[in-house]
Coordinates of C-alpha atoms in Angstrom, one line a residue:
X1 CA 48.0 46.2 -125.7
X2 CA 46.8 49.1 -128.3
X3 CA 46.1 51.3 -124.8
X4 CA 49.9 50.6 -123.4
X5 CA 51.1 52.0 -127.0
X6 CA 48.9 55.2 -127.0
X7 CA 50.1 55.8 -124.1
X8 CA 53.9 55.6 -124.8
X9 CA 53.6 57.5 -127.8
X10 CA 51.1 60.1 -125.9
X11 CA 54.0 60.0 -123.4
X12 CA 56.7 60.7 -125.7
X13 CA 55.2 63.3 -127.6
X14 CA 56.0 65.6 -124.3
X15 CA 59.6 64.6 -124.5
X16 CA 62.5 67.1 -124.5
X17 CA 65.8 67.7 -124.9
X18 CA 67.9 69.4 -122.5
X19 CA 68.5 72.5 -123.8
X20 CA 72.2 74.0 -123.4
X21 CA 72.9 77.7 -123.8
X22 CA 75.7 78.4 -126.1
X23 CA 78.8 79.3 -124.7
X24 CA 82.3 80.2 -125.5
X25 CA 84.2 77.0 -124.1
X26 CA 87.1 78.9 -123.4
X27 CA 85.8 81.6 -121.3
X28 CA 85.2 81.9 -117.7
X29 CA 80.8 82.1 -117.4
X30 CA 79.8 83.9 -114.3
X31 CA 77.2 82.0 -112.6
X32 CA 73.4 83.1 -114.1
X33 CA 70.1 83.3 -112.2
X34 CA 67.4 80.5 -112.9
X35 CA 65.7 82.1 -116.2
X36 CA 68.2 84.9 -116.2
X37 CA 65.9 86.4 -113.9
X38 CA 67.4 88.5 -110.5
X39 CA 65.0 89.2 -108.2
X40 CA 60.6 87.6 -107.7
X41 CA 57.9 88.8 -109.7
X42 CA 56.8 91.8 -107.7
X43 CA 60.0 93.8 -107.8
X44 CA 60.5 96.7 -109.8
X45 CA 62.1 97.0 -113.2
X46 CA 65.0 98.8 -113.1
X47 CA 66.0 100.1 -116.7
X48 CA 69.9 100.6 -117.1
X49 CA 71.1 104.2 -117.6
X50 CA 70.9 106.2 -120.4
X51 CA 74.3 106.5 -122.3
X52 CA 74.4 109.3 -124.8
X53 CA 76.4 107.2 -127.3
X54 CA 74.4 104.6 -127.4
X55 CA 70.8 103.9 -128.8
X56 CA 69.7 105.4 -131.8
X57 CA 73.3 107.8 -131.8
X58 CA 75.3 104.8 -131.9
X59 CA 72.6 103.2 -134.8
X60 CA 72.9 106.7 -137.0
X61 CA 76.7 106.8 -136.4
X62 CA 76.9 102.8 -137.9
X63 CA 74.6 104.1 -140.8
X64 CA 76.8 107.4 -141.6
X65 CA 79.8 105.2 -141.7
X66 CA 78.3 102.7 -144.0
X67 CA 76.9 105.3 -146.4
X68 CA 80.0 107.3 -146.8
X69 CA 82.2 104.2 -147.7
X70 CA 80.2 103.8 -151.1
X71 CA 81.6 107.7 -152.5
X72 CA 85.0 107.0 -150.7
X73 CA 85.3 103.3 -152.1
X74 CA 83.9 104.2 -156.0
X75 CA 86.2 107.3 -156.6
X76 CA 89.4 105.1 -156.9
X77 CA 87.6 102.4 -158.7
X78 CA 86.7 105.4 -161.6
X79 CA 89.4 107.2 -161.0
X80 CA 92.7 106.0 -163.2
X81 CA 95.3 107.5 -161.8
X82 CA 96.2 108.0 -157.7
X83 CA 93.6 109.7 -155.9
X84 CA 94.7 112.5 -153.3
X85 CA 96.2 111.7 -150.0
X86 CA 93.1 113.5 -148.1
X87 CA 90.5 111.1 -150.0
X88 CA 92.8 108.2 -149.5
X89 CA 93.4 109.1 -145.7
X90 CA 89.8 109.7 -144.9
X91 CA 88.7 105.8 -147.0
X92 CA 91.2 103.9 -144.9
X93 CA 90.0 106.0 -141.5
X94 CA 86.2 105.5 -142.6
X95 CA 87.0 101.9 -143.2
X96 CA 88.8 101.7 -139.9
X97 CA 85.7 103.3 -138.2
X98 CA 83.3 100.8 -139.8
X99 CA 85.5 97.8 -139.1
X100 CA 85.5 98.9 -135.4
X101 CA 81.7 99.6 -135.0
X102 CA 80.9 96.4 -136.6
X103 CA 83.5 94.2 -134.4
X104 CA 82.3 96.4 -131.3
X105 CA 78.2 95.0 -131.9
X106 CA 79.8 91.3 -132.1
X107 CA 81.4 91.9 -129.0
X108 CA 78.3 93.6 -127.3
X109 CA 76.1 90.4 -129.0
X110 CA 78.4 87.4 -128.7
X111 CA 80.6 88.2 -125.5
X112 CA 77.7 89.8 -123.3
X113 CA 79.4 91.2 -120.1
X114 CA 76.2 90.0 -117.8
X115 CA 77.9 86.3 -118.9
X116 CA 81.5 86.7 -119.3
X117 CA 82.2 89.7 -116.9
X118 CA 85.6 90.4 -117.2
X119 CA 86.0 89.0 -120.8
X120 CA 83.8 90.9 -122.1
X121 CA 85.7 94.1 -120.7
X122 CA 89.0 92.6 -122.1
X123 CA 87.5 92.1 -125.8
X124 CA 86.8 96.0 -125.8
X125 CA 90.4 97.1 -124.8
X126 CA 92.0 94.9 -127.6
X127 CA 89.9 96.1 -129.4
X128 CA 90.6 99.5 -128.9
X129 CA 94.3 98.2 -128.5
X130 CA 94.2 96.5 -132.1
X131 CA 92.2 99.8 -133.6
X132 CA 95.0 102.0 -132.0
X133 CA 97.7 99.7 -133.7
X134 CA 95.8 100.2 -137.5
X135 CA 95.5 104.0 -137.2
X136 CA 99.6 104.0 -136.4
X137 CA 99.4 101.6 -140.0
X138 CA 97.0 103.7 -141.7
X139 CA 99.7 106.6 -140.7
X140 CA 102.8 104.4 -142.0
X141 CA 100.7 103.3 -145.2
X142 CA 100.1 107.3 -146.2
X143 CA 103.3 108.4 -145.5
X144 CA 105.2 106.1 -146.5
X145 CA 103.7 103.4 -148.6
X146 CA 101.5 105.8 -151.0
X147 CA 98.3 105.3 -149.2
X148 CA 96.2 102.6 -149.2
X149 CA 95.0 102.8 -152.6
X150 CA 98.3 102.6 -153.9
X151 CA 99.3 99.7 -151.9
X152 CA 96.1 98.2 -153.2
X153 CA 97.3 98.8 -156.9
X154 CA 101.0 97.2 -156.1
X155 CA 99.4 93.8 -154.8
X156 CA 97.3 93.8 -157.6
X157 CA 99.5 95.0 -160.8
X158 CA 101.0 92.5 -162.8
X159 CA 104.7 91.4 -162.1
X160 CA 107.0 92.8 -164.4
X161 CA 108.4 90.0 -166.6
X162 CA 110.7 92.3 -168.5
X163 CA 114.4 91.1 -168.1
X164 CA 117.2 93.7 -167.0

């Protein structure tokens, strides 16, 4: 009897779950090699082409972007008054830039085109689609709203409670 449970417990000790890769449930999954593998062992690698924008470019561009919002976004906290329109215009287009690099690397990570296919391609246009739309806003917003500081300072200000 004390063999039979050594044995069960030896047996279950090897036990495992199956694993599931996670997926968007949503969207179409192109069918995946066994390992994500293509190809036996004695083929070649074949490294993918080298894109100029990409790599450590693309890495220094993030950084740039990142490191210039911290002068852009502390002048109108010190500042009392508006700020000028060039300084406003280039903290909502630096902004715009950072916003878009970062949702671009969740794309690249969480949509990966060698599992969606297709999807992947159609995340990137809306998001060029939705970028295009908040440069045409960022245009409204300067020209027409005071910038994005000021409309900053207007949702923020206290309501008037003065009666007329």
């Amino acid at each position: 009897m004390f063999s039979r449970t050594v044995k069960l417990t030896q047996a279950r000790a090897f036990q495992t779950t199956a694993r599931k890769n996670l997926t968007i449930p949503f969207l179409s999954t192109l069918p995946q090699a066994p390992g994500g593998v293509k190809g036996n062992v004695n083929d070649a690698y074949v490294p993918p082409a080298p894109e100029k924008l990409h790599g450590s470019l693309h890495w220094d561009f993030e950084r740039v972007l990142a490191i210039s919002l911290i002068p852009l976004v502390t002048v109108p906290l010190a500042a009392t008054g508006s700020i000028s329109t060039v300084l406003d215009t280039a903290l909502a287009s630096v902004l715009l830039g950072h916003c878009y690099v970062g949702f671009q690397s969740c794309i690249i990570d969480y949509i990966p085109s060698r599992v969606y296919g297709k999807n992947h391609t159609y995340a990137m246009y809306l998001l060029g689609l939705g970028s295009l739309f908040s440069v045409v806003g960022i245009y409204h917003m300067e020209t027409k709203e005071g910038g994005l500081i000021g409309v900053l300072k207007n949702i923020w200000s206290k309501p008037s409670t003065e009666k007329k």
